[in-house]
Short mmCIF file of C-alpha atoms in Angstrom, two decimals:
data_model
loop_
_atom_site.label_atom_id
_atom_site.label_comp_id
_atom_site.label_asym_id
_atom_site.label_seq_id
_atom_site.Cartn_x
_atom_site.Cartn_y
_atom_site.Cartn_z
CA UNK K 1 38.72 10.20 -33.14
CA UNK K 2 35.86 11.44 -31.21
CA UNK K 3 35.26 14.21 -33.89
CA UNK K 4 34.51 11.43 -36.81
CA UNK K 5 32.03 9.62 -34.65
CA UNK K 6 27.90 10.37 -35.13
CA UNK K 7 25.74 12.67 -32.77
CA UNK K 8 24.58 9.57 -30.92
CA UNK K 9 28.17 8.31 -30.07
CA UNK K 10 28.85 11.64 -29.18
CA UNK K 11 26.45 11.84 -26.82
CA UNK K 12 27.19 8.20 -25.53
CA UNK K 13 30.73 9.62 -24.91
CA UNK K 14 29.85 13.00 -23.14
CA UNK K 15 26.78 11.44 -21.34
CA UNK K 16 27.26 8.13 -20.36
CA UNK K 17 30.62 7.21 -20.10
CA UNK K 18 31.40 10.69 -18.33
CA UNK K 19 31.38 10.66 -14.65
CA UNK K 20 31.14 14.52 -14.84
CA UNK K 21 28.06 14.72 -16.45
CA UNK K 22 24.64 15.70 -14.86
CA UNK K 23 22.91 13.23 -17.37
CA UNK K 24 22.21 10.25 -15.14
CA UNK K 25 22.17 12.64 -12.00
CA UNK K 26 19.07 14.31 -13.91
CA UNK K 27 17.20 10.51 -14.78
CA UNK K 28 18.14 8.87 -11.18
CA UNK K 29 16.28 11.97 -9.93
CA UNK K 30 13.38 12.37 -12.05
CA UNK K 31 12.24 8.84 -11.81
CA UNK K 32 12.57 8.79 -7.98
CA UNK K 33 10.69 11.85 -7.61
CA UNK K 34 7.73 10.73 -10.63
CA UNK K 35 7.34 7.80 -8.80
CA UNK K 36 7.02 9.08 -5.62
CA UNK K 37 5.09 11.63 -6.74
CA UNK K 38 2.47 9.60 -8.58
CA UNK K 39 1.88 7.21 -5.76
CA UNK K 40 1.52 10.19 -3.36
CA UNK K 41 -1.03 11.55 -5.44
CA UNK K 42 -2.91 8.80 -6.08
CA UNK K 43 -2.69 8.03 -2.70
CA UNK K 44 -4.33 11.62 -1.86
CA UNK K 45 -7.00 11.26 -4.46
CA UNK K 46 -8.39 7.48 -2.72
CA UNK K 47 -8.66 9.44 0.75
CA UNK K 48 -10.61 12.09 -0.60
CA UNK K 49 -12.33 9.58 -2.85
CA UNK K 50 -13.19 7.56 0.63
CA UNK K 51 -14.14 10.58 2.56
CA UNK K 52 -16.36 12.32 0.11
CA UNK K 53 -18.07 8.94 -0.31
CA UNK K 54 -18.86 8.04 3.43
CA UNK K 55 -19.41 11.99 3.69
CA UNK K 56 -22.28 10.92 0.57
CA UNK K 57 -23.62 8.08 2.59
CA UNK K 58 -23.63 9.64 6.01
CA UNK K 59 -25.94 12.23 4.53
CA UNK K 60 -28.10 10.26 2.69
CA UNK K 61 -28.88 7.86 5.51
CA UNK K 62 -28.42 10.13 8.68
CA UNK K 63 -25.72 8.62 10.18
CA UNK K 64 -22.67 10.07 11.78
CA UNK K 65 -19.75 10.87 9.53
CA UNK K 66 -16.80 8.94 11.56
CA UNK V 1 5.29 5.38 46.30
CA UNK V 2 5.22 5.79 42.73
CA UNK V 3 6.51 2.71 40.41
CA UNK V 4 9.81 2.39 38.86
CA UNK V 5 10.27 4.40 35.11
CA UNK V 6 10.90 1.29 33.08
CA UNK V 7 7.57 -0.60 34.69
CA UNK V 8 5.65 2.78 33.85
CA UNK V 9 6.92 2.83 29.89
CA UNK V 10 6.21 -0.80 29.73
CA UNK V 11 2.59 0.20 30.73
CA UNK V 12 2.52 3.72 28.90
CA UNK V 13 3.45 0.85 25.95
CA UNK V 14 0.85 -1.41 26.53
CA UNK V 15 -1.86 1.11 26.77
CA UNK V 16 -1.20 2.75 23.38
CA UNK V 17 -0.81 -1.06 21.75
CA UNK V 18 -4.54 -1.54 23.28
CA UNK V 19 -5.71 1.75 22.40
CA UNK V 20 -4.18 1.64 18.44
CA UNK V 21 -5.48 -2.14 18.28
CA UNK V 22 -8.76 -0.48 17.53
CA UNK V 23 -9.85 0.36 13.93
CA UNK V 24 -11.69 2.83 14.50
CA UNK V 25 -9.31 4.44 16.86
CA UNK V 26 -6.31 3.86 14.53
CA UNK V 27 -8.44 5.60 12.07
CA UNK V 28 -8.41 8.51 14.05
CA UNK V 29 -5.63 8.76 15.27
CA UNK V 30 -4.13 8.21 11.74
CA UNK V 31 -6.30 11.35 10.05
CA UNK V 32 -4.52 13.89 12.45
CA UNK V 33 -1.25 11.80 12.36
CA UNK V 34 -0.98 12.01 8.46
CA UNK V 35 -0.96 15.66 8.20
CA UNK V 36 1.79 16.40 10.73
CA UNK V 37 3.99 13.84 9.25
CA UNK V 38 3.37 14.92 5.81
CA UNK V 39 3.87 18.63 6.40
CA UNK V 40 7.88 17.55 8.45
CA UNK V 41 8.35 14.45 5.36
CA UNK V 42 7.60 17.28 2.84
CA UNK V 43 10.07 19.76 4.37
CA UNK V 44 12.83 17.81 5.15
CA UNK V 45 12.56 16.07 1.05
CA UNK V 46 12.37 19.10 -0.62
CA UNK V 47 14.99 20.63 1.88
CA UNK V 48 17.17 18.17 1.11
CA UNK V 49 16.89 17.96 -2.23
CA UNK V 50 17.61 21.88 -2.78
CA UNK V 51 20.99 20.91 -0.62
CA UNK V 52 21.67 18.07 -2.46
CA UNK V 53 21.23 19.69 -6.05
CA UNK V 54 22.66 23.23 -5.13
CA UNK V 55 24.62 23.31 -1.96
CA UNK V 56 26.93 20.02 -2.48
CA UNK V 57 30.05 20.20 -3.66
CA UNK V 58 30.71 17.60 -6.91
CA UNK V 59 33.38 14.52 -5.98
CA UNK V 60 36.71 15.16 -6.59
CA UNK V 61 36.75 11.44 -8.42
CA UNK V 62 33.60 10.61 -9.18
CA UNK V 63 32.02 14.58 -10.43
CA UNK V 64 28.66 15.34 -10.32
CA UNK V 65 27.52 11.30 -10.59
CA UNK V 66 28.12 11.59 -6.99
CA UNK V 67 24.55 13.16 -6.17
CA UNK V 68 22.83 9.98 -6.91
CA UNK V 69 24.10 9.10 -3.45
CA UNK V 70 21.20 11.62 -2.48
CA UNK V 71 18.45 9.14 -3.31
CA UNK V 72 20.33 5.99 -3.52
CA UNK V 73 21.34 5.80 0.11
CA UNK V 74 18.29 6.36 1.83
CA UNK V 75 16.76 3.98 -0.17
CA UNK V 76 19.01 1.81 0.21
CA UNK V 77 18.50 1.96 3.91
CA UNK V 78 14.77 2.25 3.74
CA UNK V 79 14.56 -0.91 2.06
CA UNK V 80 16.07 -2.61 4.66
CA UNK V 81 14.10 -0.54 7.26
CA UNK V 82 10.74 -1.05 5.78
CA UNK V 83 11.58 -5.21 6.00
CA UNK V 84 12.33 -4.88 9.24
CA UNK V 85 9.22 -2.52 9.73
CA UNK V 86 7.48 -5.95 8.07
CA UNK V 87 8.86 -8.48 9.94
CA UNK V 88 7.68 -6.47 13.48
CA UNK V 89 4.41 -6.39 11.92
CA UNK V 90 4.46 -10.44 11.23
CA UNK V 91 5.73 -11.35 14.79
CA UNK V 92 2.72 -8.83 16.32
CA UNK V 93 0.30 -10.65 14.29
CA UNK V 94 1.62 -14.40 14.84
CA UNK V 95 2.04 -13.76 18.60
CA UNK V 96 -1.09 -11.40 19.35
CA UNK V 97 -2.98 -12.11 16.39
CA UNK V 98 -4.12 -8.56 16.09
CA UNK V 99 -5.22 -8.46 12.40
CA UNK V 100 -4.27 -4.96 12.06
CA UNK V 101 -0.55 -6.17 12.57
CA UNK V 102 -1.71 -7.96 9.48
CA UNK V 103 -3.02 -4.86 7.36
CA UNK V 104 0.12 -2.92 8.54
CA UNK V 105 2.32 -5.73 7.41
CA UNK V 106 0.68 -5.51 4.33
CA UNK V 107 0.63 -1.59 3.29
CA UNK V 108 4.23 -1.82 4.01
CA UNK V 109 5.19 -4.56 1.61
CA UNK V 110 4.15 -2.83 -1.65
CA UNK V 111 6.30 0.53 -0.34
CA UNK V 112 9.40 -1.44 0.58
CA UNK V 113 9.36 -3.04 -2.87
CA UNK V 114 9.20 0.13 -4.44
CA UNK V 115 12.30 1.59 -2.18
CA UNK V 116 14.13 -1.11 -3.01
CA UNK V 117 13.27 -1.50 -6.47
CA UNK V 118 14.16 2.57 -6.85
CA UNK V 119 17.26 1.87 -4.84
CA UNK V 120 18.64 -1.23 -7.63
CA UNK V 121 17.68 1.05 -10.67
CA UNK V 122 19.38 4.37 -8.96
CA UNK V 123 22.79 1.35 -8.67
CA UNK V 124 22.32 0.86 -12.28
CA UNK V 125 22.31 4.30 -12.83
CA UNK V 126 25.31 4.84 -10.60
CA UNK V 127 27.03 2.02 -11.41
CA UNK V 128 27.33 2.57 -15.58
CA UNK V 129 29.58 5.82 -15.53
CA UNK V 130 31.82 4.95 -12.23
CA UNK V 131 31.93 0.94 -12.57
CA UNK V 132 31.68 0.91 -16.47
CA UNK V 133 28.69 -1.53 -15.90
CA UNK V 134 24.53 -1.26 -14.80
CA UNK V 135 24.88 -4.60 -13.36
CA UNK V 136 27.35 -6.68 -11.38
CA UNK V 137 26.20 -10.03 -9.63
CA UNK V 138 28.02 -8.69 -6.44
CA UNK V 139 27.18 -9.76 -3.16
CA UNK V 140 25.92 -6.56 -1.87
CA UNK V 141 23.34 -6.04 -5.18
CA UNK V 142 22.54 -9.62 -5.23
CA UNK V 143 21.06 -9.63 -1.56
CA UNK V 144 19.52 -6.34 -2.22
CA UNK V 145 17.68 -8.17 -5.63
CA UNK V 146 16.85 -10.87 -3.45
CA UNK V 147 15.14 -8.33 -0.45
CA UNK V 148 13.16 -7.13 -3.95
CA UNK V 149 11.91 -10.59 -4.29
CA UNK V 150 11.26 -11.12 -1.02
CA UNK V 151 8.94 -8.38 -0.85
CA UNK V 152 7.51 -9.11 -4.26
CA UNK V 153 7.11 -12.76 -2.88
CA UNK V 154 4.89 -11.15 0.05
CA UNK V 155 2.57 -9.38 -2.09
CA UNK V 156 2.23 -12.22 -4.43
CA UNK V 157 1.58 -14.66 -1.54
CA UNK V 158 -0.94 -12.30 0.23
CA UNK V 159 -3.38 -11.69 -3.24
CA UNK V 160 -2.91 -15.17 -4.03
CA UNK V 161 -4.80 -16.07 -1.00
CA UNK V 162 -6.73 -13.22 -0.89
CA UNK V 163 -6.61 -11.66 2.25
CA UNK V 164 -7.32 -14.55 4.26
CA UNK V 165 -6.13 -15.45 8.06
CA UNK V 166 -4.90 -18.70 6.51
CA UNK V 167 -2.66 -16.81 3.53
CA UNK V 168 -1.86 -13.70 6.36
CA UNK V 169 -0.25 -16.70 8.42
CA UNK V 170 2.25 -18.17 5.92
CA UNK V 171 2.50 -13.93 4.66
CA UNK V 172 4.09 -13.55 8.25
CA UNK V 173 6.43 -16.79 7.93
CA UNK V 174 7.55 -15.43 5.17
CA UNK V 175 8.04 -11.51 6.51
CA UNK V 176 10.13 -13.11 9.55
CA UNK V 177 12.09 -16.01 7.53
CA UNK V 178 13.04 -13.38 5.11
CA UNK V 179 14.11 -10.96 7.53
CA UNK V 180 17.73 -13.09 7.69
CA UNK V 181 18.47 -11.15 4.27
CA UNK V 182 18.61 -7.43 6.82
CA UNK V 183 22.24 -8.44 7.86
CA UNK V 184 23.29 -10.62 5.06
CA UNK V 185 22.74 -7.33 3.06
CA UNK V 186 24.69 -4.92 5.79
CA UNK V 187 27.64 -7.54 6.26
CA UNK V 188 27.69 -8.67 2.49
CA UNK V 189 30.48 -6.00 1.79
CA UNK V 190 33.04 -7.10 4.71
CA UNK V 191 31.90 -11.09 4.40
CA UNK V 192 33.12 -10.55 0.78
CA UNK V 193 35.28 -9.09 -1.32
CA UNK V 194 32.96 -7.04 -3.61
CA UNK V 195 32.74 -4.40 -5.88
CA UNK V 196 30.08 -2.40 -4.34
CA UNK V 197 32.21 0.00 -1.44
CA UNK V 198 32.56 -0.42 2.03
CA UNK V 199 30.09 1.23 4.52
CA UNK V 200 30.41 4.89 4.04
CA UNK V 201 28.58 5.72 7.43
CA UNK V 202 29.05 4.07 10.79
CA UNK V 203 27.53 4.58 14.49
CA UNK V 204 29.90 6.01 16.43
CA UNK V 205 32.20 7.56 13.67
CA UNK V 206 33.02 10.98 12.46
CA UNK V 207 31.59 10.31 8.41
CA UNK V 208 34.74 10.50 6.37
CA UNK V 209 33.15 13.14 3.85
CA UNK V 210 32.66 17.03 4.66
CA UNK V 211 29.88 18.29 6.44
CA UNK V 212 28.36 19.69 3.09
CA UNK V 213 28.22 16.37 1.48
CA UNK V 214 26.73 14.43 4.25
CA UNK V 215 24.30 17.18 5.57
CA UNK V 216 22.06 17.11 2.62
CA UNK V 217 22.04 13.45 2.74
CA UNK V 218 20.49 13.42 6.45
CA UNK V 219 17.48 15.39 4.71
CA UNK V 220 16.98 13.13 2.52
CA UNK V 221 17.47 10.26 4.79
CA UNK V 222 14.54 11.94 7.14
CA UNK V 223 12.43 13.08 4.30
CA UNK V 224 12.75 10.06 2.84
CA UNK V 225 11.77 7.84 5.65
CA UNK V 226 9.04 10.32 6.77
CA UNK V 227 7.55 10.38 3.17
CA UNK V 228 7.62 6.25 3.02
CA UNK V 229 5.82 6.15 6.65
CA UNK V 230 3.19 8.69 5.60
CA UNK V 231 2.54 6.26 2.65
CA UNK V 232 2.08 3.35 4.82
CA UNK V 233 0.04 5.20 6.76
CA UNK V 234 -1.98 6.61 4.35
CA UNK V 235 -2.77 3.57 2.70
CA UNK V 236 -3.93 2.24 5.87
CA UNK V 237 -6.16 4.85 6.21
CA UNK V 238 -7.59 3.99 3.10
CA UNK V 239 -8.05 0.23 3.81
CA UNK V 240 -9.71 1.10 6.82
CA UNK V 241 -12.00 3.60 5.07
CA UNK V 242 -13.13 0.61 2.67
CA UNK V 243 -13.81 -1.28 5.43
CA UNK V 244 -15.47 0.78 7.30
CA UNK V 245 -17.69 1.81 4.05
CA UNK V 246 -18.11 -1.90 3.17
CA UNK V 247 -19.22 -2.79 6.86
CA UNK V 248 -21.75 0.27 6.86
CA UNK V 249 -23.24 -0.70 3.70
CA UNK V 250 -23.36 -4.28 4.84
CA UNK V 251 -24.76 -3.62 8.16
CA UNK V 252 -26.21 -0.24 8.98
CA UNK V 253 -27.93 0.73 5.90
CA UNK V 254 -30.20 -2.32 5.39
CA UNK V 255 -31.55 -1.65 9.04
CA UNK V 256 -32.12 2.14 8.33
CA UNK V 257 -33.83 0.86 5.34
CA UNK V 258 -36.02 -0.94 7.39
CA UNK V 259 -36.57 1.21 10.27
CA UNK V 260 -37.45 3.68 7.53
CA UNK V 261 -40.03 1.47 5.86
#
């Protein structure tokens, strides 16, 4: 039965509806870890974005960098 | 004669609550405090995640599906955390009106969404190859949807006013009013009979899984947790860089202009 069915439903079977499979494991993980990774780097970039800037200003105007 | 412990910890309290109601202070104190708390969030995640990938055993029912529980539990509990996290924040700022309460509050809203929104889209993900379904309208995933809204209901609240003390105000109503979801969500799956499983994890008792399936998951849980509180506090950091910048251009720089000139 299986055997007659298309590649897609194939994979449906084997992937989806199989507990054993690492499919979902593999897409659970990667979104968690792209989104936590994207907000950590853009995170990183606006405190080095903020600190080069007052850095910038503190020069330009003599005043004390904290 | 030297005053009782508890009056001394209610004072050693005090003191850092005046000392970390200061911007510029927090500021400071949040530079140094970011890189320690980065460096233990970043080895217990990627500990954990090495554990929970290669060191786990699979389920004997449910296979390898299992290791969503990985990233699903912690933030699962982080999205509860976080609220609670928010509400503290609320009741600082309504009682002591200390407006960086309010900023706190604030940077952890958008963070607790995200947990919680990760945590109903790891369910789904869970949910299709062991329940045959993404979605159920359970009690335990409905409250959790709900917290989502909740938080979404925050933010929304908070730009629509802009920032101000008025809108910060009815924000904190909101944080503490909400915060009767927390044990609506934890008691949903004994108040009801519902698809979604029973606690797994309890104070107080030995966890009824193998030392090698729950170890991994304390990792996660702490590098979790630390990675989500050196978000908050790196976003405060930034806020209080803007303001800071905005003040000094504001204030500073048009009277070294003119001392200049």
């Amino acid at each position: 039965m299986i055997l007659s069915l298309p590649p897609l439903a194939h994979f449906y079977e084997n992937a989806i509806s199989s507990p054993h499979s690492l499919t979902f494991v593999f897409i659970g993980y990667f979104i968690v870890l792209a989104v936590c990774f994207y907000i950590t780097v853009q995170t990183l970039r606006k405190i080095i974005h903020y600190r080069v800037q007052m850095r910038n200003l503190a020069k330009q105007f003599g005043l004390p960098n904290e | 004669m030297s005053k009782p412990s508890s009056a001394s910890f209610a004072n050693l309290q005090g003191h850092y609550f005046h000392y970390l109601g200061n911007p510029t202070r927090l500021r400071k104190f949040l530079s140094v405090f970011l890189i320690y708390i980065g460096i233990i969030a970043a080895f217990f995640l990627f500990t954990g995640l090495f554990l929970a990938l290669f060191y786990a055993p699979q389920d004997w029912q449910q296979g390898e599906v299992f290791r969503l529980i990985y990233i699903h539990v912690p933030l699962a509990w982080l999205s509860c955390g976080f609220y609670l996290l928010l509400s503290l924040f609320c009741v600082l700022f309504l009682v002591w009106r200390n407006p960086l309460a309010a900023l706190l509050a604030s940077q952890t809203a958008p963070i607790g969404m995200l947990c919680s929104a990760l945590c109903l889209i790891t369910g789904a993900l869970w949910g299709r190859p062991t329940w045959g379904t993404w979605w159920v309208w359970d009690a335990r995933l409905t409250s959790v949807l709900i917290l989502f809204f909740l938080y979404l209901g925050f933010i929304a609240l908070q730009r629509s006013y802009q920032n101000s003390p008025e809108g910060m105000r009815l924000c904190a109503l909101l944080g503490i009013i909400g915060a009767i979801d927390l044990p609506i969500i934890h008691f949903s799956v004994q108040w009801w009979s519902t698809l979604h499983q029973g606690p797994t994890f309890r104070l107080g008792h030995v966890p009824p899984m193998p030392a090698e399936m729950w170890l991994p998951l304390l990792f996660t849980f702490f590098g979790f947790s630390f990675g989500g509180l050196w978000l908050i506090c790196a976003r405060t950091y930034v806020e209080l860089r803007k303001r800071q910048l905005k003040a000094l251009l504001q204030t500073a720089i048009p009277k070294t202009e003119a001392s200049l000139t």
